[in-house]
PDB file of N, CA, C and O in Angstrom:
ATOM      1  N   UNK A  29       5.561 -12.219 -31.239  1.00 92.00           N
ATOM      2  CA  UNK A  29       6.459 -11.966 -30.659  1.00 92.00           C
ATOM      3  C   UNK A  29       5.594 -10.010 -30.177  1.00 92.00           C
ATOM      4  O   UNK A  29       6.333 -10.050 -31.689  1.00 92.00           O
ATOM      5  N   UNK A  30       5.777  -9.798 -29.049  1.00 95.00           N
ATOM      6  CA  UNK A  30       5.537  -7.637 -29.342  1.00 95.00           C
ATOM      7  C   UNK A  30       6.590  -7.569 -29.055  1.00 95.00           C
ATOM      8  O   UNK A  30       7.482  -7.818 -28.230  1.00 95.00           O
ATOM      9  N   UNK A  31       6.621  -5.626 -29.380  1.00 97.00           N
ATOM     10  CA  UNK A  31       8.190  -5.531 -28.369  1.00 97.00           C
ATOM     11  C   UNK A  31       7.564  -4.503 -27.412  1.00 97.00           C
ATOM     12  O   UNK A  31       5.986  -4.142 -27.997  1.00 97.00           O
ATOM     13  N   UNK A  32       8.231  -4.517 -26.562  1.00 98.00           N
ATOM     14  CA  UNK A  32       8.309  -3.830 -25.034  1.00 98.00           C
ATOM     15  C   UNK A  32       9.056  -2.856 -24.931  1.00 98.00           C
ATOM     16  O   UNK A  32      10.812  -3.229 -24.928  1.00 98.00           O
ATOM     17  N   UNK A  33       9.108  -1.473 -23.788  1.00 98.00           N
ATOM     18  CA  UNK A  33       9.689  -1.002 -23.533  1.00 98.00           C
ATOM     19  C   UNK A  33      10.594  -1.105 -22.405  1.00 98.00           C
ATOM     20  O   UNK A  33       8.922  -0.672 -21.345  1.00 98.00           O
ATOM     21  N   UNK A  34      11.111  -0.366 -21.345  1.00 97.00           N
ATOM     22  CA  UNK A  34      11.950   0.106 -20.193  1.00 97.00           C
ATOM     23  C   UNK A  34      11.916   0.182 -19.446  1.00 97.00           C
ATOM     24  O   UNK A  34      13.581   0.901 -20.664  1.00 97.00           O
ATOM     25  N   UNK A  35      11.726   1.549 -18.440  1.00 97.00           N
ATOM     26  CA  UNK A  35      12.751   2.578 -18.865  1.00 97.00           C
ATOM     27  C   UNK A  35      12.931   2.682 -17.010  1.00 97.00           C
ATOM     28  O   UNK A  35      11.457   2.440 -16.565  1.00 97.00           O
ATOM     29  N   UNK A  36      13.516   3.141 -16.731  1.00 97.00           N
ATOM     30  CA  UNK A  36      14.172   3.293 -14.949  1.00 97.00           C
ATOM     31  C   UNK A  36      15.000   4.884 -14.577  1.00 97.00           C
ATOM     32  O   UNK A  36      15.389   5.244 -15.817  1.00 97.00           O
ATOM     33  N   UNK A  37      14.465   5.367 -14.298  1.00 95.00           N
ATOM     34  CA  UNK A  37      14.805   6.533 -13.525  1.00 95.00           C
ATOM     35  C   UNK A  37      15.270   6.646 -11.781  1.00 95.00           C
ATOM     36  O   UNK A  37      15.105   6.058 -11.130  1.00 95.00           O
ATOM     37  N   UNK A  38      16.629   8.375 -12.179  1.00 93.00           N
ATOM     38  CA  UNK A  38      16.666   8.202 -10.568  1.00 93.00           C
ATOM     39  C   UNK A  38      15.523   8.886  -9.688  1.00 93.00           C
ATOM     40  O   UNK A  38      14.810   9.494 -10.875  1.00 93.00           O
ATOM     41  N   UNK A  39      16.571   9.307  -8.309  1.00 91.00           N
ATOM     42  CA  UNK A  39      14.864   9.713  -7.790  1.00 91.00           C
ATOM     43  C   UNK A  39      14.592  11.539  -7.719  1.00 91.00           C
ATOM     44  O   UNK A  39      13.786  12.348  -8.089  1.00 91.00           O
ATOM     45  N   UNK A  40      16.061  11.386  -9.029  1.00 92.00           N
ATOM     46  CA  UNK A  40      16.014  13.037  -9.394  1.00 92.00           C
ATOM     47  C   UNK A  40      15.186  13.382 -10.998  1.00 92.00           C
ATOM     48  O   UNK A  40      15.709  14.365 -11.217  1.00 92.00           O
ATOM     49  N   UNK A  41      14.958  11.653 -11.583  1.00 90.00           N
ATOM     50  CA  UNK A  41      14.282  12.398 -13.124  1.00 90.00           C
ATOM     51  C   UNK A  41      15.679  11.474 -14.066  1.00 90.00           C
ATOM     52  O   UNK A  41      15.334  11.249 -14.945  1.00 90.00           O
ATOM     53  N   UNK A  42      16.619  11.822 -13.473  1.00 94.00           N
ATOM     54  CA  UNK A  42      17.675  11.155 -15.056  1.00 94.00           C
ATOM     55  C   UNK A  42      17.014   9.776 -15.583  1.00 94.00           C
ATOM     56  O   UNK A  42      17.480   8.274 -14.421  1.00 94.00           O
ATOM     57  N   UNK A  43      16.777   9.265 -16.408  1.00 95.00           N
ATOM     58  CA  UNK A  43      17.057   8.343 -17.061  1.00 95.00           C
ATOM     59  C   UNK A  43      17.848   7.849 -16.856  1.00 95.00           C
ATOM     60  O   UNK A  43      19.033   8.030 -17.170  1.00 95.00           O
ATOM     61  N   UNK A  44      18.071   6.415 -16.552  1.00 96.00           N
ATOM     62  CA  UNK A  44      19.056   5.378 -16.803  1.00 96.00           C
ATOM     63  C   UNK A  44      19.091   3.869 -17.309  1.00 96.00           C
ATOM     64  O   UNK A  44      20.110   2.753 -17.547  1.00 96.00           O
ATOM     65  N   UNK A  45      17.728   4.188 -17.658  1.00 96.00           N
ATOM     66  CA  UNK A  45      17.961   2.446 -18.024  1.00 96.00           C
ATOM     67  C   UNK A  45      16.393   3.324 -19.569  1.00 96.00           C
ATOM     68  O   UNK A  45      15.835   3.999 -19.308  1.00 96.00           O
ATOM     69  N   UNK A  46      16.760   1.930 -20.694  1.00 96.00           N
ATOM     70  CA  UNK A  46      15.521   2.953 -21.188  1.00 96.00           C
ATOM     71  C   UNK A  46      15.666   1.785 -23.048  1.00 96.00           C
ATOM     72  O   UNK A  46      17.231   1.696 -23.574  1.00 96.00           O
ATOM     73  N   UNK A  47      15.130   0.643 -22.751  1.00 96.00           N
ATOM     74  CA  UNK A  47      15.798  -0.732 -23.266  1.00 96.00           C
ATOM     75  C   UNK A  47      14.384  -0.971 -23.840  1.00 96.00           C
ATOM     76  O   UNK A  47      13.242  -0.750 -23.315  1.00 96.00           O
ATOM     77  N   UNK A  48      14.735  -2.237 -24.794  1.00 97.00           N
ATOM     78  CA  UNK A  48      13.692  -2.464 -25.674  1.00 97.00           C
ATOM     79  C   UNK A  48      13.542  -3.531 -25.294  1.00 97.00           C
ATOM     80  O   UNK A  48      15.153  -3.698 -25.867  1.00 97.00           O
ATOM     81  N   UNK A  49      12.310  -4.122 -25.727  1.00 97.00           N
ATOM     82  CA  UNK A  49      12.477  -6.606 -25.591  1.00 97.00           C
ATOM     83  C   UNK A  49      11.126  -6.736 -26.659  1.00 97.00           C
ATOM     84  O   UNK A  49      11.031  -5.936 -26.799  1.00 97.00           O
ATOM     85  N   UNK A  50      11.559  -8.072 -26.307  1.00 97.00           N
ATOM     86  CA  UNK A  50      10.672  -8.366 -27.479  1.00 97.00           C
ATOM     87  C   UNK A  50      10.239  -9.838 -26.332  1.00 97.00           C
ATOM     88  O   UNK A  50      10.753 -10.493 -25.260  1.00 97.00           O
ATOM     89  N   UNK A  51       8.759  -9.713 -26.152  1.00 97.00           N
ATOM     90  CA  UNK A  51       7.488 -10.874 -25.181  1.00 97.00           C
ATOM     91  C   UNK A  51       6.498 -11.746 -25.649  1.00 97.00           C
ATOM     92  O   UNK A  51       6.272 -11.320 -27.087  1.00 97.00           O
ATOM     93  N   UNK A  52       5.952 -12.556 -25.630  1.00 96.00           N
ATOM     94  CA  UNK A  52       5.308 -13.683 -25.667  1.00 96.00           C
ATOM     95  C   UNK A  52       3.330 -12.720 -25.829  1.00 96.00           C
ATOM     96  O   UNK A  52       3.167 -12.021 -26.212  1.00 96.00           O
ATOM     97  N   UNK A  53       4.436 -11.902 -23.948  1.00 96.00           N
ATOM     98  CA  UNK A  53       2.230 -11.433 -24.207  1.00 96.00           C
ATOM     99  C   UNK A  53       2.970 -10.823 -23.090  1.00 96.00           C
ATOM    100  O   UNK A  53       4.191 -10.916 -22.577  1.00 96.00           O
ATOM    101  N   UNK A  54       2.152  -9.616 -22.190  1.00 96.00           N
ATOM    102  CA  UNK A  54       2.082  -8.611 -21.449  1.00 96.00           C
ATOM    103  C   UNK A  54       2.998  -9.367 -19.735  1.00 96.00           C
ATOM    104  O   UNK A  54       3.391  -9.150 -19.424  1.00 96.00           O
ATOM    105  N   UNK A  55       2.261 -10.395 -19.759  1.00 96.00           N
ATOM    106  CA  UNK A  55       2.563 -11.466 -18.699  1.00 96.00           C
ATOM    107  C   UNK A  55       4.360 -11.768 -18.693  1.00 96.00           C
ATOM    108  O   UNK A  55       5.636 -11.329 -17.702  1.00 96.00           O
ATOM    109  N   UNK A  56       4.637 -12.237 -19.191  1.00 97.00           N
ATOM    110  CA  UNK A  56       5.676 -12.781 -20.200  1.00 97.00           C
ATOM    111  C   UNK A  56       6.964 -10.716 -19.992  1.00 97.00           C
ATOM    112  O   UNK A  56       7.435 -11.685 -19.411  1.00 97.00           O
ATOM    113  N   UNK A  57       6.184 -10.107 -20.394  1.00 97.00           N
ATOM    114  CA  UNK A  57       6.711  -8.353 -20.441  1.00 97.00           C
ATOM    115  C   UNK A  57       7.380  -8.322 -19.089  1.00 97.00           C
ATOM    116  O   UNK A  57       8.076  -8.186 -18.921  1.00 97.00           O
ATOM    117  N   UNK A  58       6.169  -9.056 -18.045  1.00 96.00           N
ATOM    118  CA  UNK A  58       6.097  -8.170 -16.790  1.00 96.00           C
ATOM    119  C   UNK A  58       7.223  -8.717 -16.155  1.00 96.00           C
ATOM    120  O   UNK A  58       8.627  -8.145 -15.665  1.00 96.00           O
ATOM    121  N   UNK A  59       7.515 -10.119 -16.146  1.00 96.00           N
ATOM    122  CA  UNK A  59       8.757 -11.298 -15.205  1.00 96.00           C
ATOM    123  C   UNK A  59      10.223 -10.991 -15.941  1.00 96.00           C
ATOM    124  O   UNK A  59      10.961 -10.462 -15.653  1.00 96.00           O
ATOM    125  N   UNK A  60       9.801 -10.130 -17.754  1.00 96.00           N
ATOM    126  CA  UNK A  60      11.120 -10.072 -17.700  1.00 96.00           C
ATOM    127  C   UNK A  60      11.478  -8.919 -17.683  1.00 96.00           C
ATOM    128  O   UNK A  60      12.860  -8.416 -17.219  1.00 96.00           O
ATOM    129  N   UNK A  61      10.814  -7.871 -17.984  1.00 96.00           N
ATOM    130  CA  UNK A  61      11.397  -6.472 -16.418  1.00 96.00           C
ATOM    131  C   UNK A  61      11.592  -6.574 -16.098  1.00 96.00           C
ATOM    132  O   UNK A  61      12.464  -5.715 -15.788  1.00 96.00           O
ATOM    133  N   UNK A  62      10.769  -6.533 -14.727  1.00 95.00           N
ATOM    134  CA  UNK A  62      11.199  -7.162 -13.450  1.00 95.00           C
ATOM    135  C   UNK A  62      13.040  -7.755 -13.087  1.00 95.00           C
ATOM    136  O   UNK A  62      13.459  -7.862 -12.775  1.00 95.00           O
ATOM    137  N   UNK A  63      12.413  -8.965 -14.946  1.00 96.00           N
ATOM    138  CA  UNK A  63      14.311  -9.777 -14.129  1.00 96.00           C
ATOM    139  C   UNK A  63      15.787  -8.745 -14.826  1.00 96.00           C
ATOM    140  O   UNK A  63      16.612  -8.469 -14.397  1.00 96.00           O
ATOM    141  N   UNK A  64      15.194  -8.037 -16.028  1.00 96.00           N
ATOM    142  CA  UNK A  64      15.872  -6.777 -15.998  1.00 96.00           C
ATOM    143  C   UNK A  64      16.109  -5.219 -14.909  1.00 96.00           C
ATOM    144  O   UNK A  64      17.815  -5.849 -14.998  1.00 96.00           O
ATOM    145  N   UNK A  65      15.291  -5.228 -14.802  1.00 95.00           N
ATOM    146  CA  UNK A  65      15.582  -4.526 -13.553  1.00 95.00           C
ATOM    147  C   UNK A  65      16.139  -5.309 -12.577  1.00 95.00           C
ATOM    148  O   UNK A  65      18.067  -4.357 -12.542  1.00 95.00           O
ATOM    149  N   UNK A  66      16.253  -5.986 -12.290  1.00 96.00           N
ATOM    150  CA  UNK A  66      17.267  -6.972 -10.521  1.00 96.00           C
ATOM    151  C   UNK A  66      18.882  -7.149 -11.610  1.00 96.00           C
ATOM    152  O   UNK A  66      19.242  -7.164 -10.622  1.00 96.00           O
ATOM    153  N   UNK A  67      18.994  -7.361 -12.784  1.00 96.00           N
ATOM    154  CA  UNK A  67      20.878  -8.015 -13.286  1.00 96.00           C
ATOM    155  C   UNK A  67      21.132  -5.965 -13.113  1.00 96.00           C
ATOM    156  O   UNK A  67      22.035  -6.133 -12.556  1.00 96.00           O
ATOM    157  N   UNK A  68      19.987  -5.711 -13.589  1.00 95.00           N
ATOM    158  CA  UNK A  68      20.792  -3.763 -13.957  1.00 95.00           C
ATOM    159  C   UNK A  68      21.572  -3.003 -11.886  1.00 95.00           C
ATOM    160  O   UNK A  68      21.693  -1.652 -11.511  1.00 95.00           O
ATOM    161  N   UNK A  69      20.930  -4.130 -10.622  1.00 95.00           N
ATOM    162  CA  UNK A  69      20.584  -3.613  -9.532  1.00 95.00           C
ATOM    163  C   UNK A  69      19.764  -1.749  -9.930  1.00 95.00           C
ATOM    164  O   UNK A  69      20.115  -1.973  -8.598  1.00 95.00           O
ATOM    165  N   UNK A  70      18.848  -2.143 -10.610  1.00 95.00           N
ATOM    166  CA  UNK A  70      17.346  -1.194 -10.433  1.00 95.00           C
ATOM    167  C   UNK A  70      16.305  -1.227 -10.340  1.00 95.00           C
ATOM    168  O   UNK A  70      15.589  -0.363 -10.150  1.00 95.00           O
ATOM    169  N   UNK A  71      16.672  -2.747  -9.567  1.00 90.00           N
ATOM    170  CA  UNK A  71      15.126  -3.077  -8.621  1.00 90.00           C
ATOM    171  C   UNK A  71      14.205  -1.953  -7.654  1.00 90.00           C
ATOM    172  O   UNK A  71      13.140  -2.226  -7.332  1.00 90.00           O
ATOM    173  N   UNK A  72      14.748  -1.668  -6.948  1.00 91.00           N
ATOM    174  CA  UNK A  72      14.920   0.226  -6.243  1.00 91.00           C
ATOM    175  C   UNK A  72      14.907   1.345  -6.688  1.00 91.00           C
ATOM    176  O   UNK A  72      13.268   2.661  -6.221  1.00 91.00           O
ATOM    177  N   UNK A  73      14.952   1.461  -7.762  1.00 95.00           N
ATOM    178  CA  UNK A  73      14.236   3.192  -8.967  1.00 95.00           C
ATOM    179  C   UNK A  73      12.591   2.545  -9.334  1.00 95.00           C
ATOM    180  O   UNK A  73      12.065   1.836  -9.633  1.00 95.00           O
ATOM    181  N   UNK A  74      12.609   3.890  -9.782  1.00 96.00           N
ATOM    182  CA  UNK A  74      11.142   4.334 -10.839  1.00 96.00           C
ATOM    183  C   UNK A  74      11.588   3.439 -12.268  1.00 96.00           C
ATOM    184  O   UNK A  74      12.355   3.735 -12.536  1.00 96.00           O
ATOM    185  N   UNK A  75      10.452   2.898 -12.466  1.00 97.00           N
ATOM    186  CA  UNK A  75      10.542   1.953 -13.865  1.00 97.00           C
ATOM    187  C   UNK A  75       9.570   2.292 -14.474  1.00 97.00           C
ATOM    188  O   UNK A  75       8.460   1.737 -13.331  1.00 97.00           O
ATOM    189  N   UNK A  76       9.160   1.364 -15.399  1.00 97.00           N
ATOM    190  CA  UNK A  76       7.998   1.334 -16.090  1.00 97.00           C
ATOM    191  C   UNK A  76       7.891   0.673 -16.999  1.00 97.00           C
ATOM    192  O   UNK A  76       9.337   0.438 -17.649  1.00 97.00           O
ATOM    193  N   UNK A  77       7.424  -0.190 -17.470  1.00 97.00           N
ATOM    194  CA  UNK A  77       7.048  -1.248 -18.384  1.00 97.00           C
ATOM    195  C   UNK A  77       6.453  -0.791 -20.076  1.00 97.00           C
ATOM    196  O   UNK A  77       5.008  -0.684 -18.912  1.00 97.00           O
ATOM    197  N   UNK A  78       6.162  -0.560 -21.090  1.00 97.00           N
ATOM    198  CA  UNK A  78       4.898  -0.338 -22.210  1.00 97.00           C
ATOM    199  C   UNK A  78       5.199  -0.707 -22.534  1.00 97.00           C
ATOM    200  O   UNK A  78       5.682  -1.399 -23.543  1.00 97.00           O
ATOM    201  N   UNK A  79       4.224  -1.720 -23.213  1.00 96.00           N
ATOM    202  CA  UNK A  79       3.486  -2.341 -24.716  1.00 96.00           C
ATOM    203  C   UNK A  79       4.015  -1.107 -26.353  1.00 96.00           C
ATOM    204  O   UNK A  79       4.082   0.011 -26.268  1.00 96.00           O
ATOM    205  N   UNK A  80       4.636  -1.799 -26.853  1.00 93.00           N
ATOM    206  CA  UNK A  80       4.636  -0.633 -28.350  1.00 93.00           C
ATOM    207  C   UNK A  80       3.468  -0.483 -28.677  1.00 93.00           C
ATOM    208  O   UNK A  80       3.506   0.949 -29.163  1.00 93.00           O
ATOM    209  N   UNK A  81       2.436  -0.657 -28.200  1.00 92.00           N
ATOM    210  CA  UNK A  81       0.700   0.073 -28.694  1.00 92.00           C
ATOM    211  C   UNK A  81       0.150   0.973 -27.420  1.00 92.00           C
ATOM    212  O   UNK A  81      -0.178   1.774 -27.365  1.00 92.00           O
ATOM    213  N   UNK A  82       1.379   1.787 -26.378  1.00 93.00           N
ATOM    214  CA  UNK A  82       1.958   2.223 -24.868  1.00 93.00           C
ATOM    215  C   UNK A  82       0.829   1.697 -24.086  1.00 93.00           C
ATOM    216  O   UNK A  82      -0.081   2.456 -22.943  1.00 93.00           O
ATOM    217  N   UNK A  83       0.267   0.347 -23.547  1.00 95.00           N
ATOM    218  CA  UNK A  83       0.457   0.401 -22.905  1.00 95.00           C
ATOM    219  C   UNK A  83       1.439  -0.925 -21.751  1.00 95.00           C
ATOM    220  O   UNK A  83       1.660   0.126 -21.776  1.00 95.00           O
ATOM    221  N   UNK A  84       0.348   0.288 -20.288  1.00 96.00           N
ATOM    222  CA  UNK A  84       1.607   0.625 -18.807  1.00 96.00           C
ATOM    223  C   UNK A  84       1.302  -2.156 -18.842  1.00 96.00           C
ATOM    224  O   UNK A  84       0.572  -1.266 -18.111  1.00 96.00           O
ATOM    225  N   UNK A  85       2.707  -2.090 -18.500  1.00 95.00           N
ATOM    226  CA  UNK A  85       3.007  -3.883 -18.501  1.00 95.00           C
ATOM    227  C   UNK A  85       3.103  -3.402 -16.377  1.00 95.00           C
ATOM    228  O   UNK A  85       1.820  -4.315 -15.783  1.00 95.00           O
ATOM    229  N   UNK A  86       4.313  -2.367 -15.989  1.00 92.00           N
ATOM    230  CA  UNK A  86       4.307  -2.189 -14.624  1.00 92.00           C
ATOM    231  C   UNK A  86       4.854  -0.727 -15.234  1.00 92.00           C
ATOM    232  O   UNK A  86       5.203  -0.372 -15.030  1.00 92.00           O
ATOM    233  N   UNK A  87       4.346  -0.683 -13.080  1.00 94.00           N
ATOM    234  CA  UNK A  87       5.305   1.230 -13.110  1.00 94.00           C
ATOM    235  C   UNK A  87       5.272   0.745 -11.680  1.00 94.00           C
ATOM    236  O   UNK A  87       4.898   0.229 -10.461  1.00 94.00           O
ATOM    237  N   UNK A  88       6.940   1.486 -12.088  1.00 89.00           N
ATOM    238  CA  UNK A  88       7.079   0.938 -10.248  1.00 89.00           C
ATOM    239  C   UNK A  88       7.335   2.516  -9.366  1.00 89.00           C
ATOM    240  O   UNK A  88       8.571   3.316 -10.608  1.00 89.00           O
ATOM    241  N   UNK A  89       7.722   2.543  -7.903  1.00 87.00           N
ATOM    242  CA  UNK A  89       8.024   4.000  -7.565  1.00 87.00           C
ATOM    243  C   UNK A  89       8.673   3.753  -6.233  1.00 87.00           C
ATOM    244  O   UNK A  89       8.739   2.856  -6.417  1.00 87.00           O
TER     245      UNK A  89
END
């Protein structure tokens, strides 16, 4: 399992979410990241999911 980091921001740049989670692969990480945003009511915020190696998996504006 690889570690991924999800971060979400307000329009003014304030960080509202910064969590680490594990996933089998990039496809699974994308799904988990989008589910986390939805669960926390942040699906309309700017957000990103990156792998522990720095690879950008999700970028949402």
